[in-house]
Tab-separated table of C-alpha atoms and ligand atoms in Angstrom:
chain	number	residue	atom	x	y	z
A	824	MET	CA	-0.804	10.086	-34.838
A	825	PHE	CA	-4.192	8.963	-33.526
A	826	GLU	CA	-5.055	7.553	-36.945
A	827	ALA	CA	-2.446	4.823	-36.446
A	828	ILE	CA	-3.796	3.760	-33.045
A	829	LYS	CA	-5.754	0.506	-32.976
A	830	PRO	CA	-8.468	-0.069	-30.354
A	831	ALA	CA	-7.274	-1.752	-27.156
A	832	PRO	CA	-8.853	-5.135	-26.405
A	833	PRO	CA	-12.000	-4.668	-24.308
A	834	ASP	CA	-11.891	-5.609	-20.627
A	835	ALA	CA	-13.091	-9.220	-20.513
A	836	ILE	CA	-15.243	-8.875	-17.395
A	837	LEU	CA	-16.717	-5.437	-18.147
A	838	GLY	CA	-17.606	-6.724	-21.645
A	839	ILE	CA	-19.818	-9.383	-20.057
A	840	THR	CA	-21.695	-6.717	-18.093
A	841	GLU	CA	-22.328	-4.839	-21.363
A	842	ALA	CA	-23.800	-8.013	-22.887
A	843	PHE	CA	-25.865	-8.545	-19.716
A	844	ARG	CA	-27.317	-5.025	-19.992
A	845	ARG	CA	-28.353	-5.636	-23.602
A	846	ASP	CA	-30.078	-8.965	-22.769
A	847	PRO	CA	-33.895	-8.349	-22.744
A	848	ASN	CA	-34.654	-11.519	-20.669
A	849	PRO	CA	-36.252	-10.270	-17.400
A	850	GLN	CA	-34.917	-13.335	-15.560
A	851	LYS	CA	-31.270	-12.772	-16.540
A	852	ILE	CA	-28.643	-13.372	-13.844
A	853	ASN	CA	-25.227	-11.697	-13.682
A	854	LEU	CA	-22.549	-13.561	-11.710
A	855	SER	CA	-19.657	-11.899	-13.523
A	856	VAL	CA	-19.220	-8.565	-11.743
A	857	GLY	CA	-16.667	-7.871	-9.021
A	858	VAL	CA	-18.893	-5.988	-6.598
A	859	TYR	CA	-21.127	-7.091	-3.739
A	860	LYS	CA	-24.861	-7.229	-4.460
A	861	ASP	CA	-27.670	-7.365	-1.931
A	862	GLU	CA	-30.833	-9.473	-2.247
A	863	THR	CA	-32.380	-6.910	-4.594
A	864	GLY	CA	-29.367	-6.984	-6.906
A	865	ALA	CA	-28.142	-3.510	-5.857
A	866	THR	CA	-24.681	-2.569	-4.587
A	867	PRO	CA	-25.833	-0.867	-1.375
A	868	ILE	CA	-24.541	2.269	0.306
A	869	LEU	CA	-24.018	0.906	3.835
A	870	PRO	CA	-26.101	2.608	6.574
A	871	SER	CA	-22.881	3.433	8.491
A	872	VAL	CA	-21.444	5.050	5.344
A	873	GLN	CA	-24.665	6.956	4.717
A	874	GLU	CA	-24.554	8.378	8.258
A	875	ALA	CA	-20.850	9.271	8.000
A	876	LYS	CA	-21.530	11.091	4.713
A	877	ARG	CA	-24.355	13.042	6.356
A	878	ARG	CA	-22.077	14.114	9.201
A	879	LEU	CA	-19.338	15.128	6.775
A	880	LEU	CA	-21.729	17.241	4.754
A	881	GLU	CA	-22.627	19.161	7.908
A	882	THR	CA	-19.107	19.645	9.210
A	883	GLU	CA	-16.813	19.940	6.163
A	884	ARG	CA	-15.351	23.414	5.757
A	885	ASP	CA	-12.159	22.922	3.759
A	886	ALA	CA	-11.719	22.118	0.069
A	887	GLY	CA	-7.928	22.040	-0.100
A	888	TYR	CA	-5.655	19.159	-1.151
A	889	LEU	CA	-4.761	16.343	1.200
A	890	PRO	CA	-1.056	15.725	1.858
A	891	ILE	CA	0.608	13.391	-0.684
A	892	ASP	CA	0.415	10.540	1.830
A	893	GLY	CA	-3.170	11.376	2.756
A	894	ASP	CA	-4.903	11.958	6.066
A	895	PRO	CA	-2.676	10.944	9.027
A	896	ARG	CA	-5.628	9.919	11.230
A	897	PHE	CA	-7.071	7.750	8.440
A	898	ASN	CA	-3.648	6.177	7.990
A	899	ARG	CA	-3.410	5.352	11.681
A	900	LEU	CA	-6.917	3.858	11.815
A	901	ALA	CA	-6.327	1.873	8.609
A	902	SER	CA	-3.106	0.357	9.939
A	903	GLU	CA	-4.783	-0.508	13.266
A	904	LEU	CA	-7.615	-2.260	11.463
A	905	VAL	CA	-5.152	-4.465	9.613
A	906	LEU	CA	-2.471	-4.920	12.283
A	907	THR	CA	-4.596	-4.295	15.472
A	908	ASP	CA	-4.108	-1.421	17.921
A	909	ARG	CA	-1.883	-3.735	19.996
A	910	SER	CA	0.527	-4.324	17.115
A	911	SER	CA	4.191	-4.302	18.108
A	912	ILE	CA	5.010	-3.152	14.560
A	913	LEU	CA	2.968	0.019	15.164
A	914	ALA	CA	4.289	0.480	18.720
A	915	GLU	CA	7.869	0.263	17.427
A	916	GLN	CA	7.035	2.667	14.574
A	917	ARG	CA	8.154	0.139	12.009
A	918	ALA	CA	5.197	0.776	9.690
A	919	ALA	CA	4.617	3.708	7.360
A	920	THR	CA	1.094	4.016	5.984
A	921	MET	CA	0.038	6.052	2.987
A	922	GLN	CA	-3.547	6.681	1.884
A	923	THR	CA	-3.971	5.666	-1.773
A	924	PRO	CA	-6.671	5.748	-4.471
A	925	GLY	CA	-8.058	2.264	-3.714
A	926	GLY	CA	-6.142	-0.970	-3.419
A	927	THR	CA	-5.120	-0.596	-7.055
A	928	GLY	CA	-3.431	2.726	-6.259
A	929	ALA	CA	-1.573	1.039	-3.390
A	930	LEU	CA	-0.401	-1.765	-5.673
A	931	ARG	CA	0.784	0.683	-8.313
A	932	VAL	CA	2.732	2.913	-5.909
A	933	ALA	CA	4.281	-0.191	-4.332
A	934	ALA	CA	5.192	-1.506	-7.781
A	935	ASP	CA	6.733	1.837	-8.805
A	936	LEU	CA	8.963	1.863	-5.741
A	937	LEU	CA	9.899	-1.802	-6.162
A	938	HIS	CA	10.918	-1.093	-9.747
A	939	ARG	CA	13.072	1.833	-8.600
A	940	VAL	CA	14.968	-0.164	-5.982
A	941	LEU	CA	14.847	-3.633	-7.558
A	942	PRO	CA	14.869	-2.943	-11.328
A	943	ASP	CA	15.653	-6.583	-12.144
A	944	ALA	CA	13.191	-8.148	-9.726
A	945	THR	CA	10.330	-10.393	-10.799
A	946	VAL	CA	6.919	-10.340	-9.126
A	947	TRP	CA	5.518	-13.842	-8.633
A	948	VAL	CA	1.737	-14.051	-8.729
A	949	THR	CA	-0.622	-16.942	-8.026
A	950	THR	CA	-2.153	-18.899	-10.912
A	951	PRO	CA	-4.803	-17.704	-11.357
A	952	THR	CA	-4.803	-14.231	-9.862
A	953	TRP	CA	-6.791	-11.014	-10.150
A	954	PRO	CA	-6.220	-10.145	-13.852
A	955	ASN	CA	-5.152	-6.593	-12.981
A	956	HIS	CA	-2.146	-7.789	-10.931
A	957	PRO	CA	0.108	-8.542	-13.915
A	958	LYS	CA	-1.128	-5.414	-15.702
A	959	VAL	CA	-0.268	-3.106	-12.801
A	960	PHE	CA	3.132	-4.719	-12.182
A	961	GLN	CA	4.080	-4.731	-15.854
A	962	ALA	CA	2.947	-1.112	-16.272
A	963	ALA	CA	5.446	-0.247	-13.518
A	964	GLY	CA	8.181	-2.035	-15.480
A	965	LEU	CA	8.375	-5.205	-13.391
A	966	ARG	CA	8.542	-8.723	-14.784
A	967	VAL	CA	5.794	-11.139	-13.750
A	968	GLU	CA	6.001	-14.919	-13.252
A	969	GLN	CA	3.473	-17.418	-12.010
A	970	LEU	CA	3.245	-19.654	-8.953
A	971	ARG	CA	1.047	-22.727	-8.816
A	972	TYR	CA	-1.946	-22.036	-6.563
A	973	PHE	CA	-5.167	-23.818	-7.522
A	974	ASP	CA	-5.872	-27.492	-8.094
A	975	ALA	CA	-8.704	-27.305	-10.643
A	976	ALA	CA	-9.372	-31.062	-10.570
A	977	GLN	CA	-10.005	-31.025	-6.817
A	978	ASN	CA	-11.361	-27.443	-6.678
A	979	ARG	CA	-9.025	-26.495	-3.854
A	980	LEU	CA	-5.731	-24.849	-3.023
A	981	ASP	CA	-2.731	-26.682	-4.500
A	982	PHE	CA	-0.723	-26.166	-1.337
A	983	ALA	CA	2.069	-28.596	-2.192
A	984	GLY	CA	2.506	-26.933	-5.611
A	985	LEU	CA	2.478	-23.445	-4.091
A	986	LEU	CA	5.053	-24.349	-1.467
A	987	GLU	CA	7.301	-26.072	-3.971
A	988	ASP	CA	7.177	-23.049	-6.305
A	989	LEU	CA	7.778	-20.600	-3.430
A	990	GLU	CA	10.863	-22.586	-2.490
A	991	SER	CA	12.393	-21.904	-5.876
A	992	VAL	CA	11.721	-18.137	-5.986
A	993	PRO	CA	15.109	-16.388	-6.118
A	994	ALA	CA	16.060	-14.291	-3.063
A	995	GLY	CA	15.234	-10.626	-3.632
A	996	ASP	CA	12.236	-11.313	-5.854
A	997	VAL	CA	8.728	-10.240	-4.880
A	998	VAL	CA	5.827	-12.580	-4.081
A	999	CYS	CA	2.286	-11.196	-4.366
A	1000	LEU	CA	-0.213	-13.121	-2.225
A	1001	HIS	CA	-3.883	-12.408	-1.507
A	1002	GLY	CA	-4.408	-11.768	2.223
A	1003	CYS	CA	-7.810	-13.491	2.197
A	1004	CYS	CA	-10.768	-14.310	-0.062
A	1005	HIS	CA	-8.516	-15.159	-3.007
A	1006	ASN	CA	-9.825	-13.579	-6.199
A	1007	PRO	CA	-10.841	-15.453	-8.403
A	1008	THR	CA	-10.840	-18.862	-6.670
A	1009	GLY	CA	-12.099	-18.210	-3.101
A	1010	ALA	CA	-9.494	-20.755	-1.928
A	1011	ASP	CA	-7.370	-19.493	0.983
A	1012	PRO	CA	-4.564	-21.158	2.949
A	1013	SER	CA	-5.474	-22.416	6.455
A	1014	PRO	CA	-3.756	-20.815	9.503
A	1015	GLU	CA	-1.246	-23.704	9.555
A	1016	GLN	CA	-0.566	-23.301	5.835
A	1017	TRP	CA	0.014	-19.529	6.306
A	1018	GLU	CA	2.585	-20.409	8.966
A	1019	ARG	CA	4.423	-22.646	6.484
A	1020	ILE	CA	4.187	-19.990	3.750
A	1021	ALA	CA	5.547	-17.332	6.120
A	1022	ARG	CA	8.531	-19.540	6.995
A	1023	VAL	CA	9.391	-20.107	3.342
A	1024	LEU	CA	9.145	-16.372	2.582
A	1025	GLN	CA	11.472	-15.734	5.516
A	1026	ASP	CA	13.961	-18.502	4.606
A	1027	ARG	CA	14.059	-17.570	0.920
A	1028	ALA	CA	14.447	-13.832	1.719
A	1029	VAL	CA	11.778	-12.917	-0.808
A	1030	PHE	CA	9.798	-9.714	-0.429
A	1031	PRO	CA	6.055	-10.164	0.298
A	1032	LEU	CA	3.573	-7.845	-1.380
A	1033	LEU	CA	0.327	-8.755	0.362
A	1034	ASP	CA	-2.858	-7.692	-1.379
A	1035	PHE	CA	-5.568	-7.276	1.244
A	1036	ALA	CA	-8.780	-6.275	-0.507
A	1037	TYR	CA	-11.453	-8.281	1.337
A	1038	GLN	CA	-10.880	-7.994	5.095
A	1039	GLY	CA	-14.136	-9.011	6.792
A	1040	PHE	CA	-15.672	-10.668	3.716
A	1041	GLY	CA	-14.440	-14.180	4.534
A	1042	ARG	CA	-14.735	-15.255	8.176
A	1043	GLY	CA	-14.420	-12.006	10.167
A	1044	LEU	CA	-12.176	-8.947	10.511
A	1045	ASP	CA	-9.535	-10.643	12.677
A	1046	GLU	CA	-9.894	-14.117	11.197
A	1047	ASP	CA	-9.298	-12.715	7.700
A	1048	ALA	CA	-6.199	-10.799	8.844
A	1049	GLN	CA	-4.616	-13.868	10.391
A	1050	GLY	CA	-2.620	-14.747	7.239
A	1051	VAL	CA	-1.040	-11.329	6.748
A	1052	ARG	CA	-0.320	-10.998	10.476
A	1053	THR	CA	1.404	-14.400	10.453
A	1054	VAL	CA	3.587	-13.386	7.513
A	1055	LEU	CA	4.528	-10.144	9.288
A	1056	GLU	CA	5.593	-12.086	12.388
A	1057	HIS	CA	8.228	-13.854	10.299
A	1058	VAL	CA	9.511	-11.447	7.662
A	1059	PRO	CA	11.441	-8.254	8.394
A	1060	GLU	CA	9.947	-6.204	5.544
A	1061	ALA	CA	6.767	-6.233	3.455
A	1062	PHE	CA	4.214	-4.144	1.605
A	1063	LEU	CA	0.504	-4.438	2.339
A	1064	ALA	CA	-1.918	-3.073	-0.243
A	1065	VAL	CA	-5.224	-2.444	1.520
A	1066	SER	CA	-8.562	-1.738	-0.132
A	1067	PHE	CA	-11.701	-0.373	1.546
A	1068	SER	CA	-13.748	-0.704	-1.632
A	1069	LYS	CA	-15.473	-3.928	-0.568
A	1070	ASN	CA	-15.669	-3.868	3.226
A	1071	PHE	CA	-16.988	-0.274	3.336
A	1072	GLY	CA	-18.790	-0.480	-0.015
A	1073	LEU	CA	-16.766	2.545	-1.201
A	1074	TYR	CA	-15.868	1.230	-4.664
A	1075	ARG	CA	-16.253	4.472	-6.589
A	1076	GLU	CA	-14.700	6.617	-3.844
A	1077	ARG	CA	-11.250	5.062	-4.420
A	1078	THR	CA	-10.208	4.384	-0.840
A	1079	GLY	CA	-7.173	2.343	0.127
A	1080	ALA	CA	-3.810	2.386	1.843
A	1081	LEU	CA	-0.303	1.116	1.360
A	1082	ILE	CA	1.434	-0.070	4.526
A	1083	ALA	CA	5.202	-0.478	4.368
A	1084	VAL	CA	6.553	-2.631	7.203
A	1085	ALA	CA	10.270	-2.124	7.856
A	1086	GLU	CA	12.881	-3.536	10.197
A	1087	GLN	CA	13.772	-0.116	11.676
A	1088	PRO	CA	11.706	3.086	12.146
A	1089	GLU	CA	14.235	5.102	10.058
A	1090	HIS	CA	13.793	2.645	7.185
A	1091	ALA	CA	10.014	3.092	7.356
A	1092	ALA	CA	10.386	6.888	7.243
A	1093	ASN	CA	12.766	6.717	4.266
A	1094	VAL	CA	10.500	4.317	2.393
A	1095	LEU	CA	7.536	6.631	2.996
A	1096	SER	CA	9.436	9.587	1.545
A	1097	GLN	CA	10.144	7.550	-1.619
A	1098	LEU	CA	6.538	6.325	-1.824
A	1099	LYS	CA	5.423	9.946	-1.670
A	1100	ALA	CA	7.756	10.755	-4.572
A	1101	CYS	CA	6.124	7.936	-6.579
A	1102	ALA	CA	2.600	9.137	-5.731
A	1103	ARG	CA	3.485	12.753	-6.521
A	1104	ALA	CA	4.533	11.802	-10.051
A	1105	ASN	CA	1.429	9.668	-10.533
A	1106	TYR	CA	-1.835	11.072	-9.079
A	1107	SER	CA	-0.234	13.794	-6.914
A	1108	ASN	CA	-2.391	13.254	-3.823
A	1109	PRO	CA	-5.271	10.961	-2.923
A	1110	PRO	CA	-9.016	11.679	-3.050
A	1111	TYR	CA	-10.523	12.941	0.174
A	1112	HIS	CA	-14.054	11.690	0.519
A	1113	GLY	CA	-13.853	7.903	0.925
A	1114	ALA	CA	-11.041	8.128	3.459
A	1115	ALA	CA	-12.979	10.781	5.382
A	1116	VAL	CA	-15.934	8.381	5.536
A	1117	VAL	CA	-13.735	5.523	6.808
A	1118	LYS	CA	-12.123	7.807	9.391
A	1119	THR	CA	-15.494	9.131	10.584
A	1120	ILE	CA	-16.772	5.580	11.052
A	1121	LEU	CA	-13.721	4.069	12.725
A	1122	ASP	CA	-13.287	7.050	15.066
A	1123	ASP	CA	-16.835	6.893	16.442
A	1124	GLU	CA	-17.828	3.978	18.672
A	1125	ARG	CA	-21.466	3.824	17.592
A	1126	LEU	CA	-20.764	4.245	13.888
A	1127	ARG	CA	-18.056	1.615	14.101
A	1128	GLU	CA	-20.525	-0.823	15.648
A	1129	GLN	CA	-23.005	-0.045	12.903
A	1130	TRP	CA	-20.327	-0.662	10.281
A	1131	LEU	CA	-19.399	-3.997	11.886
A	1132	ALA	CA	-23.083	-4.955	11.681
A	1133	ASP	CA	-23.236	-3.815	8.023
A	1134	LEU	CA	-20.129	-5.851	7.207
A	1135	THR	CA	-21.431	-8.905	9.069
A	1136	GLN	CA	-24.657	-8.692	7.118
A	1137	MET	CA	-22.798	-8.720	3.770
A	1138	ARG	CA	-20.542	-11.588	4.863
A	1139	GLU	CA	-23.433	-13.671	6.174
A	1140	ARG	CA	-25.496	-13.101	3.068
A	1141	ILE	CA	-22.626	-14.417	0.945
A	1142	ARG	CA	-22.181	-17.416	3.273
A	1143	SER	CA	-25.902	-18.206	3.206
A	1144	MET	CA	-25.887	-18.078	-0.623
A	1145	ARG	CA	-22.960	-20.521	-0.683
A	1146	THR	CA	-24.917	-22.907	1.546
A	1147	LEU	CA	-28.124	-22.545	-0.461
A	1148	PHE	CA	-26.253	-23.029	-3.753
A	1149	VAL	CA	-24.700	-26.282	-2.552
A	1150	LYS	CA	-28.055	-27.518	-1.228
A	1151	THR	CA	-29.942	-26.609	-4.418
A	1152	MET	CA	-27.252	-28.075	-6.701
A	1153	SER	CA	-27.053	-31.307	-4.701
A	1154	ALA	CA	-30.802	-31.814	-5.082
A	1155	LEU	CA	-30.569	-31.305	-8.855
A	1156	ARG	CA	-27.313	-33.165	-9.446
A	1157	PRO	CA	-26.692	-35.609	-6.576
A	1158	ASP	CA	-23.963	-37.192	-8.724
A	1159	ARG	CA	-21.784	-34.046	-8.442
A	1160	ASP	CA	-20.003	-32.718	-5.364
A	1161	PHE	CA	-20.315	-28.960	-4.948
A	1162	SER	CA	-19.358	-28.839	-1.276
A	1163	PHE	CA	-16.143	-26.963	-2.153
A	1164	ILE	CA	-18.239	-23.824	-2.807
A	1165	GLU	CA	-19.173	-23.768	0.882
A	1166	GLN	CA	-15.572	-24.079	1.991
A	1167	GLN	CA	-14.334	-21.147	-0.079
A	1168	ASN	CA	-14.185	-17.549	1.157
A	1169	GLY	CA	-15.347	-14.178	-0.027
A	1170	MET	CA	-17.359	-13.165	-3.037
A	1171	PHE	CA	-15.767	-15.435	-5.613
A	1172	SER	CA	-15.501	-19.103	-6.403
A	1173	PHE	CA	-14.120	-21.112	-9.250
A	1174	SER	CA	-17.169	-23.096	-10.306
A	1175	GLY	CA	-15.318	-25.573	-12.502
A	1176	LEU	CA	-17.540	-24.569	-15.458
A	1177	THR	CA	-15.737	-24.779	-18.808
A	1178	PRO	CA	-15.748	-21.865	-21.315
A	1179	GLU	CA	-18.191	-23.846	-23.500
A	1180	GLN	CA	-20.564	-24.359	-20.556
A	1181	VAL	CA	-20.276	-20.637	-19.720
A	1182	ASP	CA	-21.240	-19.790	-23.328
A	1183	ARG	CA	-24.288	-22.084	-23.153
A	1184	LEU	CA	-25.356	-20.516	-19.843
A	1185	ARG	CA	-25.329	-17.112	-21.520
A	1186	ASP	CA	-26.912	-18.122	-24.840
A	1187	GLU	CA	-29.584	-20.501	-23.547
A	1188	PHE	CA	-30.322	-19.254	-20.022
A	1189	SER	CA	-29.221	-15.583	-19.824
A	1190	VAL	CA	-26.844	-16.495	-16.985
A	1191	TYR	CA	-23.595	-14.500	-17.209
A	1192	VAL	CA	-20.345	-15.928	-15.816
A	1193	VAL	CA	-16.691	-15.073	-16.523
A	1194	ARG	CA	-15.320	-17.535	-19.116
A	1195	ASN	CA	-12.738	-18.959	-16.698
A	1196	GLY	CA	-15.671	-20.183	-14.574
A	1197	ARG	CA	-15.355	-17.562	-11.821
A	1198	ILE	CA	-18.715	-16.856	-10.199
A	1199	ASN	CA	-19.605	-13.930	-7.966
A	1200	VAL	CA	-21.622	-15.499	-5.168
A	1201	GLY	CA	-22.846	-11.968	-4.385
A	1202	GLY	CA	-24.967	-12.146	-7.564
A	1203	MET	CA	-27.027	-15.034	-6.135
A	1204	THR	CA	-30.324	-14.402	-4.336
A	1205	PRO	CA	-32.952	-16.727	-2.808
A	1206	GLN	CA	-35.182	-15.680	-5.727
A	1207	ASN	CA	-32.793	-16.546	-8.570
A	1208	MET	CA	-31.169	-19.631	-6.996
A	1209	GLN	CA	-33.475	-22.314	-8.368
A	1210	ARG	CA	-33.346	-20.953	-11.911
A	1211	LEU	CA	-29.584	-20.516	-11.678
A	1212	CYS	CA	-28.959	-24.051	-10.457
A	1213	GLU	CA	-31.306	-25.570	-13.023
A	1214	ALA	CA	-29.381	-23.745	-15.763
A	1215	ILE	CA	-26.044	-24.983	-14.405
A	1216	ALA	CA	-27.389	-28.527	-14.006
A	1217	ALA	CA	-28.551	-28.410	-17.647
A	1218	VAL	CA	-25.144	-27.461	-19.085
A	1219	LEU	CA	-23.021	-29.751	-16.913
B	361	PLP	C1	-7.530	-9.036	-5.382
B	361	PLP	C2	-7.857	-7.596	-5.532
B	361	PLP	N1	-6.924	-6.679	-5.258
B	361	PLP	C3	-7.163	-5.376	-5.382
B	361	PLP	C4	-8.381	-4.913	-5.802
B	361	PLP	C5	-8.519	-3.421	-5.970
B	361	PLP	O1	-9.525	-2.810	-5.361
B	361	PLP	P1	-9.771	-1.244	-5.497
B	361	PLP	O2	-11.102	-1.117	-6.138
B	361	PLP	O3	-9.752	-0.755	-4.085
B	361	PLP	O4	-8.696	-0.647	-6.306
B	361	PLP	C6	-9.390	-5.821	-6.121
B	361	PLP	C7	-10.691	-5.360	-6.621
B	361	PLP	O5	-11.444	-6.038	-7.234
B	361	PLP	C8	-9.126	-7.207	-5.978
B	361	PLP	O6	-10.038	-8.129	-6.250
């Protein structure tokens, strides 16, 4: 049987990293990866995480499984981080939270349940979106359609196009929106635009699946949650897929949560029981360690403060690289306007580079970018900025 199996196409982004590794140029620059990098080019273990791990090593005594829906204290802390500890949704017990293996695990469990209860539903995703969105939804058996989202000519959100497309989504379908720091464009709706989006979701009776993978990477923990909180003020029901991979630097620990918001507490409890059935048939129960780290940090005042400082440092480094990039590019190419890079949020931006320009950057300058022009601002450092901008200026 195996003889008949052809190789699957390689992952486009991971393939670039392979090519980067093989490149002998000592000045090579990789802007293609999806993880945060510090000034030395490393993906750091945050000091707060390091300390939490140390404490866990000293105190852990049990090696048994977690419950299917994970650690209840982690679930509570995760939902408070997203919804606040003053949330009326939490006070009214209208949310059920389940620990999942990363944000991807949350998306997959959500998609499995959606397919069970809405077998004919379509999931509408933004154009472009994180490439794994359609793959996860289709693997669960759901159909996927696209919404307009990005105006490539103006390098900004195509809000009119998005709104118009949302207004024609059939009632009962699912709309997947990025809570903040849109991947791959970095273009997010403003608070006023979120308000309009929330109203349309409510009026059209479509089901929001909010993917929240970058809380704290854009403007701040609360500022970044403003969009999802606005949507939840308007709609009776939603799923929130939360990832702690980026904001705690726990990528390989697979730490996330799925929050189901319901109209009634009984609905939330019933949904949770079905989500557990989906998880049981998939990965059985979630991994312990990353969630234990998050719980240890959020439950301890001093560690939490340290984590907030760690997160602020990552966010401000990204912001300062955006500013420096715009300044350096403007000096080299005063005829081009790169100010949009400074207005965008999170690790990613759409640079506007064409696939041919991306190929030249790789072949002539050892600068690696995803072919759609997405750049990871986290790959920029004060040391590589001049060389990077000169390479971009040369291929433009
Ligand atoms: C938009 C978006 N959603 C979800 C995820 C999933 O993150 P995790 O690593 O926690 O599965 C990512 C990770 O890159 C992402 O960019």
